[in-house]
XYZ file of C-alpha atoms in Angstrom:
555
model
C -18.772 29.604 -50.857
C -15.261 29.714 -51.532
C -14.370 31.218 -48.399
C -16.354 29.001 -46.592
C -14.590 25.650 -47.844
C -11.717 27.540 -46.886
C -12.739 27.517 -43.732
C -14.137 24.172 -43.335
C -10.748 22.593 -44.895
C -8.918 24.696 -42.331
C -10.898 23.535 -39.404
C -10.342 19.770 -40.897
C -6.690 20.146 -41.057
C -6.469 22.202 -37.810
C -8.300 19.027 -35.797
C -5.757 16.552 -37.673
C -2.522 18.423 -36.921
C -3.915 18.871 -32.939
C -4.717 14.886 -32.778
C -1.583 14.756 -34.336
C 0.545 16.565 -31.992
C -1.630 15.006 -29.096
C -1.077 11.139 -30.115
C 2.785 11.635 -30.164
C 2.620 13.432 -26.772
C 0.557 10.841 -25.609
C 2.936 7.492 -26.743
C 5.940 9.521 -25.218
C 4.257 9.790 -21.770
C 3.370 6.232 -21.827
C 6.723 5.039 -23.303
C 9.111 7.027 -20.659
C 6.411 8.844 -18.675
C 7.914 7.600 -15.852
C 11.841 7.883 -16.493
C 11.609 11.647 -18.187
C 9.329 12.813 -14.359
C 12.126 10.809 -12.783
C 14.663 12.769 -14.668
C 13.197 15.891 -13.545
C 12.937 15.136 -10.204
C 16.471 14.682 -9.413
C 17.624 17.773 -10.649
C 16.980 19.699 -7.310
C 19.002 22.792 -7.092
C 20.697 22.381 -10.179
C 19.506 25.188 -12.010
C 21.059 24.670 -14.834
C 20.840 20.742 -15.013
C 17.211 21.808 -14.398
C 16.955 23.935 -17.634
C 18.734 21.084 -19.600
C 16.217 18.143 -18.460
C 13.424 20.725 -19.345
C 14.600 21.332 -22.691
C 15.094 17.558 -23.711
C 11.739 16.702 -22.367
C 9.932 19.077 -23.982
C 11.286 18.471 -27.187
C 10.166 15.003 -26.567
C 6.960 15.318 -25.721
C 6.282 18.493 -28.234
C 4.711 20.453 -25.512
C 6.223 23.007 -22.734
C 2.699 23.085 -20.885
C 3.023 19.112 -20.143
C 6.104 19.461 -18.704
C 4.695 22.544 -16.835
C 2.234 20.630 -15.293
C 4.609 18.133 -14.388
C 6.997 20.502 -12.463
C 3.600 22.330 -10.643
C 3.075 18.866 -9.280
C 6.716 18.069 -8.261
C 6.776 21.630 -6.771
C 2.948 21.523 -5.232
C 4.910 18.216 -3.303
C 7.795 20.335 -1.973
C 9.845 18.126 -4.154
C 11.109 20.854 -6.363
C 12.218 24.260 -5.547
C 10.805 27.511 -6.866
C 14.251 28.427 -8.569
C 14.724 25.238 -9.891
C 10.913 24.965 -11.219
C 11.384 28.179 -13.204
C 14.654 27.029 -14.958
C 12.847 24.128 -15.851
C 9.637 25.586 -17.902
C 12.367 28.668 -19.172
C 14.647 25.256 -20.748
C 10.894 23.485 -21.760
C 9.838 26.822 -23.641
C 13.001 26.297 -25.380
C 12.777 22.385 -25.939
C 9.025 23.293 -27.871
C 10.393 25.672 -30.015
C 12.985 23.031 -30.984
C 10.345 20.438 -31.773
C 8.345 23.023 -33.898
C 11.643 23.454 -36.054
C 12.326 19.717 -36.515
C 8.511 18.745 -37.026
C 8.667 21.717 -39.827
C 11.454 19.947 -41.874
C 9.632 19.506 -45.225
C 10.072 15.893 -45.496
C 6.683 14.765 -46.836
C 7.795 11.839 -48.597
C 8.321 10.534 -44.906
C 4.580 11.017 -44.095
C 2.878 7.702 -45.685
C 5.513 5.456 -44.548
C 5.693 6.327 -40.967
C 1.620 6.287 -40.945
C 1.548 3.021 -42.488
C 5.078 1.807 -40.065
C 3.289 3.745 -37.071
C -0.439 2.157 -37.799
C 0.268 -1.611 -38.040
C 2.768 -1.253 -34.915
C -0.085 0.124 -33.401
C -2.892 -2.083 -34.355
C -0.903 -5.353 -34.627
C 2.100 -5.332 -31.783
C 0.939 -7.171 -28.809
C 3.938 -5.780 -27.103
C 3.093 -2.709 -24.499
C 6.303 -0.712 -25.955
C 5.798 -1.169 -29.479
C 2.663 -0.135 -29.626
C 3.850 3.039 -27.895
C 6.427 3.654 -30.232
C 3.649 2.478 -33.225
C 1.851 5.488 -31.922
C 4.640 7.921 -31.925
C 5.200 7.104 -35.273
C 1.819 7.637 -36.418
C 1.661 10.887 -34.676
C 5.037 12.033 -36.641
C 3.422 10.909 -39.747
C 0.000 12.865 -39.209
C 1.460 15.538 -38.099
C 3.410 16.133 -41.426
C 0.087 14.871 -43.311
C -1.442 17.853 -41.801
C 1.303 20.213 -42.641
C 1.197 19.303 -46.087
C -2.498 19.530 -46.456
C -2.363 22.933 -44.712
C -0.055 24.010 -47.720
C -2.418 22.460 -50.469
C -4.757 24.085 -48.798
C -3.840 27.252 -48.930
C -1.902 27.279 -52.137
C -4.868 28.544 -54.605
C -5.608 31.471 -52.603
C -2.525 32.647 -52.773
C -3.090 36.760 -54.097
C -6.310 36.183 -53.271
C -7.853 40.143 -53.091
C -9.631 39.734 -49.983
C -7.018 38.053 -48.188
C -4.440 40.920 -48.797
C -6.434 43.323 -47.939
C -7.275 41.272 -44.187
C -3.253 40.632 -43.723
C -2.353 44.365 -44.770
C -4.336 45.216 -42.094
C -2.639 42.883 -39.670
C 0.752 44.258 -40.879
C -0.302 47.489 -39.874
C -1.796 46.521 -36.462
C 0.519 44.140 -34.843
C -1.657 44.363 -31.532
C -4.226 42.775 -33.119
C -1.925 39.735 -35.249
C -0.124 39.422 -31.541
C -3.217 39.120 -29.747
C -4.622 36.602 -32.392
C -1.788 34.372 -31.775
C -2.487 34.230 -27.988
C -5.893 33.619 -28.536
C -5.721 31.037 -30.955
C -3.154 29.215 -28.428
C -5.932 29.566 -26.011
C -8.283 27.957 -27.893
C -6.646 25.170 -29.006
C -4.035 24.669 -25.842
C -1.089 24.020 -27.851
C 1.355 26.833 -29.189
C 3.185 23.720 -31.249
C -0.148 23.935 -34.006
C -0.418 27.507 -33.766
C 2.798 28.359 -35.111
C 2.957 25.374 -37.377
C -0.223 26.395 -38.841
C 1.780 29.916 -39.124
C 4.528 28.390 -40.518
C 2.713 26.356 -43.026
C 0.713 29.737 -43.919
C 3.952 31.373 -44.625
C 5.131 29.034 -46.461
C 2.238 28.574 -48.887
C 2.877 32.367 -49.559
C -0.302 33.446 -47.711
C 0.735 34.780 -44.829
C 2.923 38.147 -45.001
C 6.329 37.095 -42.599
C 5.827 40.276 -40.489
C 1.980 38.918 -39.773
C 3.562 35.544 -39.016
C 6.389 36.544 -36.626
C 3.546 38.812 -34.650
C 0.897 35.819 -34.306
C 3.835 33.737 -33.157
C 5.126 35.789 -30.436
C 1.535 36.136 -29.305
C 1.150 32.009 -29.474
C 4.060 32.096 -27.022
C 2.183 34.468 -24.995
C -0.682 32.162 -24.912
C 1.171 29.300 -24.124
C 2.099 30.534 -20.711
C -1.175 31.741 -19.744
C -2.389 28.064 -20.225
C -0.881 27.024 -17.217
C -1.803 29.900 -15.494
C -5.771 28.777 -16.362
C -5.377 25.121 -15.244
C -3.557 25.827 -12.448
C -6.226 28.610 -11.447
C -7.438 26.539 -8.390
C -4.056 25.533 -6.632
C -2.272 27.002 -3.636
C -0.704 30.703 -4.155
C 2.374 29.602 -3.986
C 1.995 27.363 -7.339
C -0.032 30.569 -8.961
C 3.057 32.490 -8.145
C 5.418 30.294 -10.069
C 3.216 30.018 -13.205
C 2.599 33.783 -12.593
C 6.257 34.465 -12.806
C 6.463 32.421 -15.966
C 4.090 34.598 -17.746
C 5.212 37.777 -16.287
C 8.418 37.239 -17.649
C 7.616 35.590 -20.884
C 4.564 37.523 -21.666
C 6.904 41.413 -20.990
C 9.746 39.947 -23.443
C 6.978 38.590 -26.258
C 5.635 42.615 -26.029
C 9.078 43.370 -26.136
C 10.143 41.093 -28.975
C 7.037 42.682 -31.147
C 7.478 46.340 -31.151
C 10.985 46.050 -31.742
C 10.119 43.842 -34.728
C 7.297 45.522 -35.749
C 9.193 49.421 -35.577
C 12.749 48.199 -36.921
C 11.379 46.183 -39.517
C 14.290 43.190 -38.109
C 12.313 40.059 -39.653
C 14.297 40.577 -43.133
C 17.008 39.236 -40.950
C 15.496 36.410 -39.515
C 15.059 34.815 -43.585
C 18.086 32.792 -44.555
C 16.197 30.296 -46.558
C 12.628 30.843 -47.279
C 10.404 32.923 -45.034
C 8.739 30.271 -43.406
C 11.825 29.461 -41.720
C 12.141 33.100 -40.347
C 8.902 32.176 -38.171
C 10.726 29.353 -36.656
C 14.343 31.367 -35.966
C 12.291 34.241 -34.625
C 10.354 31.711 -31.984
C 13.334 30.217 -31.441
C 15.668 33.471 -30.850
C 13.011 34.408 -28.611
C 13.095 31.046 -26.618
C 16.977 30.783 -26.545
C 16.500 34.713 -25.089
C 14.346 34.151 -22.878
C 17.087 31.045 -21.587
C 19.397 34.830 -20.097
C 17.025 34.265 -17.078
C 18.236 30.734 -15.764
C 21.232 32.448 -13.977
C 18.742 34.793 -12.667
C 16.024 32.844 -11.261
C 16.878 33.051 -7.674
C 16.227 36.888 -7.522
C 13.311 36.503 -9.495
C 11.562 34.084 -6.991
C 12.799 37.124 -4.179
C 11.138 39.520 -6.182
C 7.816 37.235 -6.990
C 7.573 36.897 -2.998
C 7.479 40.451 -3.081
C 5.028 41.186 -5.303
C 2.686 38.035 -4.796
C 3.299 37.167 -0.981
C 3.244 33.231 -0.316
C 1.039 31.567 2.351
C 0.832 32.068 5.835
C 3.790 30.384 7.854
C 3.808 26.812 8.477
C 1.192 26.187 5.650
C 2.712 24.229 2.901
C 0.985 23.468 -0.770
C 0.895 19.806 -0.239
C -0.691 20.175 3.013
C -2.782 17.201 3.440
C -3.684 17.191 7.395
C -6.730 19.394 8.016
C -10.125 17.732 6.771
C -12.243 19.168 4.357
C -15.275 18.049 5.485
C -17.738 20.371 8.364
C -18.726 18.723 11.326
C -22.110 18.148 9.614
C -23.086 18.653 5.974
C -25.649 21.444 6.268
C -25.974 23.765 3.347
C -27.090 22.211 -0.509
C -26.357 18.481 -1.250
C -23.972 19.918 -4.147
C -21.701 21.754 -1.457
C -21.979 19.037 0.588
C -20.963 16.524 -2.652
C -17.930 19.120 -2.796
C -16.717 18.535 0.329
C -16.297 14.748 0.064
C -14.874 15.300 -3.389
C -11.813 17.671 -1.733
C -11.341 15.015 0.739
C -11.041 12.072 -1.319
C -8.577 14.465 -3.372
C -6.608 14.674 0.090
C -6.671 11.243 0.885
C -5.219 10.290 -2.916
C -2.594 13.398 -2.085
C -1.761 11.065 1.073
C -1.820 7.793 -0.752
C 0.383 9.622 -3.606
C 2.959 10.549 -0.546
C 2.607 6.945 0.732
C 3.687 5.200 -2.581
C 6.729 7.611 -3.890
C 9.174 6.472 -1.275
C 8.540 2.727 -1.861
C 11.486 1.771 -3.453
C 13.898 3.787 -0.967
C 12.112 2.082 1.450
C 12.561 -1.565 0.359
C 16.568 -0.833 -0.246
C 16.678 0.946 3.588
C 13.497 0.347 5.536
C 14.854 2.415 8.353
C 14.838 5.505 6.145
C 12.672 8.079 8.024
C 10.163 8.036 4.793
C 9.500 4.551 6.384
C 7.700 6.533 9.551
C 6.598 9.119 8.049
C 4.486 6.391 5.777
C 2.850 5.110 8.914
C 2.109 8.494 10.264
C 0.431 9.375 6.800
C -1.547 6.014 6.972
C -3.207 6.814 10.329
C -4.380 10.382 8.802
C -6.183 8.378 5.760
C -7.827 6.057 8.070
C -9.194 9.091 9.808
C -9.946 10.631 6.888
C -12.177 7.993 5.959
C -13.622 7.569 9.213
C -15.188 11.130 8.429
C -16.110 10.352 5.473
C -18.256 7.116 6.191
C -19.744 9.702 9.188
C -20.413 12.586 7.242
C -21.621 10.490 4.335
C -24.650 9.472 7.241
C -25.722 12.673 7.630
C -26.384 14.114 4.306
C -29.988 14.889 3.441
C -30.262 12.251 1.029
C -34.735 13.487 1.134
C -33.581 16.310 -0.636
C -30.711 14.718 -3.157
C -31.388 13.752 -6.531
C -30.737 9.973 -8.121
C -27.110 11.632 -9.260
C -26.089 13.119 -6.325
C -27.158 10.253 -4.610
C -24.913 7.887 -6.854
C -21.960 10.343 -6.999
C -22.132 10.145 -2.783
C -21.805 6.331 -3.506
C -19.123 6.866 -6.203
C -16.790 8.941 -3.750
C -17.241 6.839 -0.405
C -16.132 3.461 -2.651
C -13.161 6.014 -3.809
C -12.070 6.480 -0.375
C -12.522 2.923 0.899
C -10.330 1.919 -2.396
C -7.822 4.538 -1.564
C -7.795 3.646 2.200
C -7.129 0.164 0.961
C -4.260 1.032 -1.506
C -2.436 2.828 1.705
C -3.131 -0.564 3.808
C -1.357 -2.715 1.395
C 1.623 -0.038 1.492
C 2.124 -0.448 4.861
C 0.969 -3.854 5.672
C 2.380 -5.758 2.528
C 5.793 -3.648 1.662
C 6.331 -2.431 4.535
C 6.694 -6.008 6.282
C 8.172 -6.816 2.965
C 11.320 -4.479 3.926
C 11.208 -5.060 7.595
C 11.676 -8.795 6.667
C 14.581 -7.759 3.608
C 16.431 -5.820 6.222
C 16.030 -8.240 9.465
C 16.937 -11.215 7.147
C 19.910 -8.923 5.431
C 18.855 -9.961 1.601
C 19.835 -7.811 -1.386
C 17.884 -7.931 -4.538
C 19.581 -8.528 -7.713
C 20.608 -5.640 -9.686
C 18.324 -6.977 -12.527
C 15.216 -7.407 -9.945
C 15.494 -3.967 -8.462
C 15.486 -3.008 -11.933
C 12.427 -4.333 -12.777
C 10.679 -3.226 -9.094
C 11.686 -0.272 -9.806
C 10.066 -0.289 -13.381
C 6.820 -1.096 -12.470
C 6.581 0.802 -9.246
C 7.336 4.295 -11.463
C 4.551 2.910 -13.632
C 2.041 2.475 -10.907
C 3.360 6.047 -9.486
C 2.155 6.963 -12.900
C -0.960 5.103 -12.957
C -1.515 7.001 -9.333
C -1.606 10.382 -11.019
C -3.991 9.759 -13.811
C -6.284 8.216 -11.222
C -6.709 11.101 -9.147
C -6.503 13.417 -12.761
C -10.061 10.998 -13.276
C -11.289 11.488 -10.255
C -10.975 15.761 -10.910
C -12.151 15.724 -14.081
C -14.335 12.311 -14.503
C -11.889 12.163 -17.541
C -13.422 9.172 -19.403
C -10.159 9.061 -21.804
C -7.940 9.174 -18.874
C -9.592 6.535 -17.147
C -9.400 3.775 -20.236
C -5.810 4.987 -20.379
C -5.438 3.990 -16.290
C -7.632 0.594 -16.887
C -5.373 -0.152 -19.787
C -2.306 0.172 -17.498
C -3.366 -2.641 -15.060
C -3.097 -4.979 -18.222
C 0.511 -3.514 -18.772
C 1.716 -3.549 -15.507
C 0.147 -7.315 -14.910
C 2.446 -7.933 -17.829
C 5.337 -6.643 -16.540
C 4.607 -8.531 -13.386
C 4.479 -11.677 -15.403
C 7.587 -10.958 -17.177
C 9.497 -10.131 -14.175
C 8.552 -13.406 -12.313
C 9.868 -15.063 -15.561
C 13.490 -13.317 -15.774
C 13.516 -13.969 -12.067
C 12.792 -18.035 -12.376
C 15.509 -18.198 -14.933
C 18.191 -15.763 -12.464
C 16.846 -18.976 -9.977
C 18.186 -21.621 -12.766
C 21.067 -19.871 -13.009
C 22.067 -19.540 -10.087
C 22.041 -16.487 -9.148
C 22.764 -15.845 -5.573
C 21.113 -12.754 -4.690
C 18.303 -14.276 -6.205
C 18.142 -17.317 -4.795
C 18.666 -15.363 -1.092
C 15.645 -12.963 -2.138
C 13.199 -14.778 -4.111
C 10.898 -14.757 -1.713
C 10.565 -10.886 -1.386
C 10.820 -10.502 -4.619
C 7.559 -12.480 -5.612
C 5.813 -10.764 -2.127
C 6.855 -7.245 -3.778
C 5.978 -8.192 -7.331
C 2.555 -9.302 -6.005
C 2.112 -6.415 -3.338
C 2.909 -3.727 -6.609
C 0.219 -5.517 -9.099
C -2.260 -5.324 -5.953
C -2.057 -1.768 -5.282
C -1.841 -0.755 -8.743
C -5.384 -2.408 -8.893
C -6.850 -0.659 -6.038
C -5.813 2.530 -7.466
C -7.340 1.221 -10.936
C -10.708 0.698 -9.104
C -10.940 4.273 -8.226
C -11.735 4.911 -12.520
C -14.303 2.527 -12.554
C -17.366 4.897 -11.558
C -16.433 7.364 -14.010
C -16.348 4.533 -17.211
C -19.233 2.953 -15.449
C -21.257 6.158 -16.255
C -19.948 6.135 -19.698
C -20.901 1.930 -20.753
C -17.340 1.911 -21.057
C -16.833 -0.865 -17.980
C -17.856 -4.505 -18.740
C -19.354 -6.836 -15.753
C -16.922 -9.501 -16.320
C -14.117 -10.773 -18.085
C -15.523 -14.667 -18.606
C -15.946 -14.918 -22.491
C -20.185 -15.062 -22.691
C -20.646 -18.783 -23.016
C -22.564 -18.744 -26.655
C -19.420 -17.059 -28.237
C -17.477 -20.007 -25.508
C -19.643 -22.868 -27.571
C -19.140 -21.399 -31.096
């Protein structure tokens, strides 16, 4: 029994410290989502700008896999190089291990009051950005609840027979501790817990160091192959980057073991406690692994080599042959498939539609201003093809869900087809009109355009993320976005009635585009927020109206 409340308080604290770790990653990406992409994105061959932005992100957002993900999609658009990709996850790898040493400061004192701070900012502030930063602060706070639970936890085993005799075994078979590590990572899809847990089991005087450093390198291990694993579906040449990733940090991390393991080097990784040895050997391996920035350009020459990219002329982000047969023969579920892929195409299109915007409203003769049109014509197509193939599936033989999900992903695509026409109709006129008329919006308005257009970019990506996975969390999280963004809409036609009182002269030259745009940018962001409803619909989560009913109206 007592090894069994071990376990069960374990697996309690575990699921706290991962919640943790998940709400502060989550208030940072909804804080400065958009800012910390755009900060990424403008790095382009920089290499070692690229590292640096990596870094700071991930030590932001306590995670090297988000920021991963967020360079596979800048790269899968063509608007990142391969070089420039790697230095960025090599700098994020180093940015974690930086966030696992400052979230390991033994500060528990700090815990209550940033839960309490973090809670009622959360609960209480009516304010979009507060309650982001209430969450943040609650995250911090559970996050060093669950580090000091971990420790009271483990504290009365502590010489505990059994448990010697399990860790002298992992001392003398590092394969196995390493191999733990990566699989825990695995498991739980975040090396930041693993080696906190590690580092909390250290510290408690559980853990031998040597176990701890080998379970750690192996958690960095694991943390590239997650990538690898989400990524498994998308074009070569994205495999190849991720591929390269773990190649290279997977070969040091064996590296890194047996040296530690056969020249006994953690003594010199302890200047304080051994607990903090864990943290400088994770992050002597991540500053290490930081040697390969300069060298990133011969390693995508030699990835080529070894994993050859596509065929010429095919691109990742190519978005212009259909997915869908001439007829849907076959099972209803491969048919269901194929409409799925090409609704995924048509929201790649709309995503390639909306980027630009902005560069097109300050120059509408930019050639992202064709290219726009050219894209819109292909999603009208595409949904020409699907209203015709959707005629010819053998609804006899489909069930009541496949029928539904074939109604689910035909109102996608009309949606999506819609969010392109109010590109091109709406702000595209909008900046044909700007540029005929020769108006200039106010610093201050671009500002805010520019604000809420990066939030419905943002918006854009979780939709289609719902509309892969059916993501019922993601989808609130979209849904609760439209609120925000109508907000900000609200708030910007306020600053911009008061630039009007005082006088402001691009202002008063613009105000008409500016209320067009504001309007045009709240529209489209709730065409894209239309394509989550089917998946909370299926969930109850997705209410009929928003009248209050009249008997709570009367009361």
């Amino acid at each position: 029994m007592l090894f069994l409340n071990l376990i069960t308080q374990f697996a309690g604290a575990t699921m706290l410290l991962l919640f943790a770790v998940r709400l502060v990653q989550t208030g940072v990406d909804r804080l400065a989502g958009g800012w910390l992409k755009r900060s990424l994105a403008q790095q382009g061959d920089n290499r070692a700008g690229a590292a640096f932005a990596g870094f700071g992100i991930a030590a932001l957002l306590q995670s090297a896999t988000a920021v991963t993900l967020i360079v596979v999609g800048f790269f899968s658009a063509q608007s990142l190089g391969f070089a420039s990709g790697l230095a960025m996850i090599l700098g994020a790898d180093f940015g974690s291990a930086l966030a696992v040493q400052i979230l390991s400061f033994n500060v528990a004192w700090l815990s209550p009051v940033l839960v309490a701070v973090g809670g009622w900012m959360f609960l209480k502030a009516q304010d979009y950005k507060w309650r982001q930063t209430g969450r943040i602060f609650l995250g911090i706070g559970l996050v060093l609840m669950a580090l000091r639970l971990f420790r009271d936890i483990l504290e009365p085993f502590t010489g505990q027979e059994q448990l010697q005799e399990l860790f002298v075994y992992l001392q003398s078979d590092f394969v196995t501790a390493f191999l733990l590590g990566a699989g825990l990572t695995l498991l739980m899809h975040s090396s930041v817990a693993v080696i906190l847990i590690v580092v909390s089991t250290v510290a408690a005087g559980v853990l031998p160091l040597a176990v701890g450093l080998s379970i750690m390198l192996g958690a960095n291990l694991g943390s590239s192959l997650i990538p690898v694993w989400l990524c498994r579906d998308q074009h070569r040449d994205v495999k190849r980057l991720v591929l390269t990733n773990t190649a290279l940090r997977g070969s040091l991390a064996i590296a890194f073991v047996v040296l530690f393991d056969r020249f006994e080097l953690a003594q010199f990784l302890v200047w304080d406690a051994p607990a903090q040895g864990v943290i400088n050997g994770h992050l002597l391996f991540n500053a290490t692994l930081l040697l390969a920035v300069p060298l990133v350009g011969k390693l995508e020459r030699l990835s080529a080599i070894l994993t050859p990219a596509g065929p010429a002329g095919v691109s990742a982000s190519s978005d212009t042959d259909s997915y869908l047969a001439a007829e849907p023969h076959g099972e209803p579920a491969i048919a269901l498939a194929a409409m799925q892929r090409e609704v995924l195409r048509m929201g790649k299109m709309l995503s390639d539609m909306a980027r630009p915007i902005i560069a097109i409203l300050k120059d509408p003769s930019a050639p992202e201003a064709e290219k726009t049109r050219e894209v819109e014509e292909r999603m009208n197509a595409a949904l020409a093809g699907i209203r015709k193939f959707s005629t010819e599936l053998p609804f006899s033989n489909m069930s009541k869900a496949e029928k539904r999900e074939a109604r689910n992903l035909i109102d996608n695509a009309v949606d999506l087809e819609a969010a392109g026409d109010i590109i091109t109709r709406q702000l595209l006129r909008i900046a044909k009109q700007k540029n005929q008329d020769q108006l200039v919006f106010s610093r201050e308005g671009l500002s805010e355009l520019r604000n809420i257009h990066d939030n419905v970019v943002e918006n854009l990506d979780r939709a289609l993320a719902v509309l892969t996975t059916g993501d019922k969390d993601i989808a609130r999280q979209v849904t609760e976005t439209k609120a925000h963004i109508r907000n900000l809409e609200r708030q910007s036609r306020k600053r911009h009635f008061k630039r009007l009182q005082n006088g402001v002269a691009d202002s008063l030259g613009s105000s008409n585009i500016h209320l067009d745009t504001l309007h045009a940018l709240k529209e489209l962001n709730a065409k894209i927020t239309s394509v989550t409803y089917p998946a909370l619909a299926a969930e109850g989560q997705l209410l009929d109206t928003r009248l209050v009913p009249q008997e709570q109206d009367r009361s």
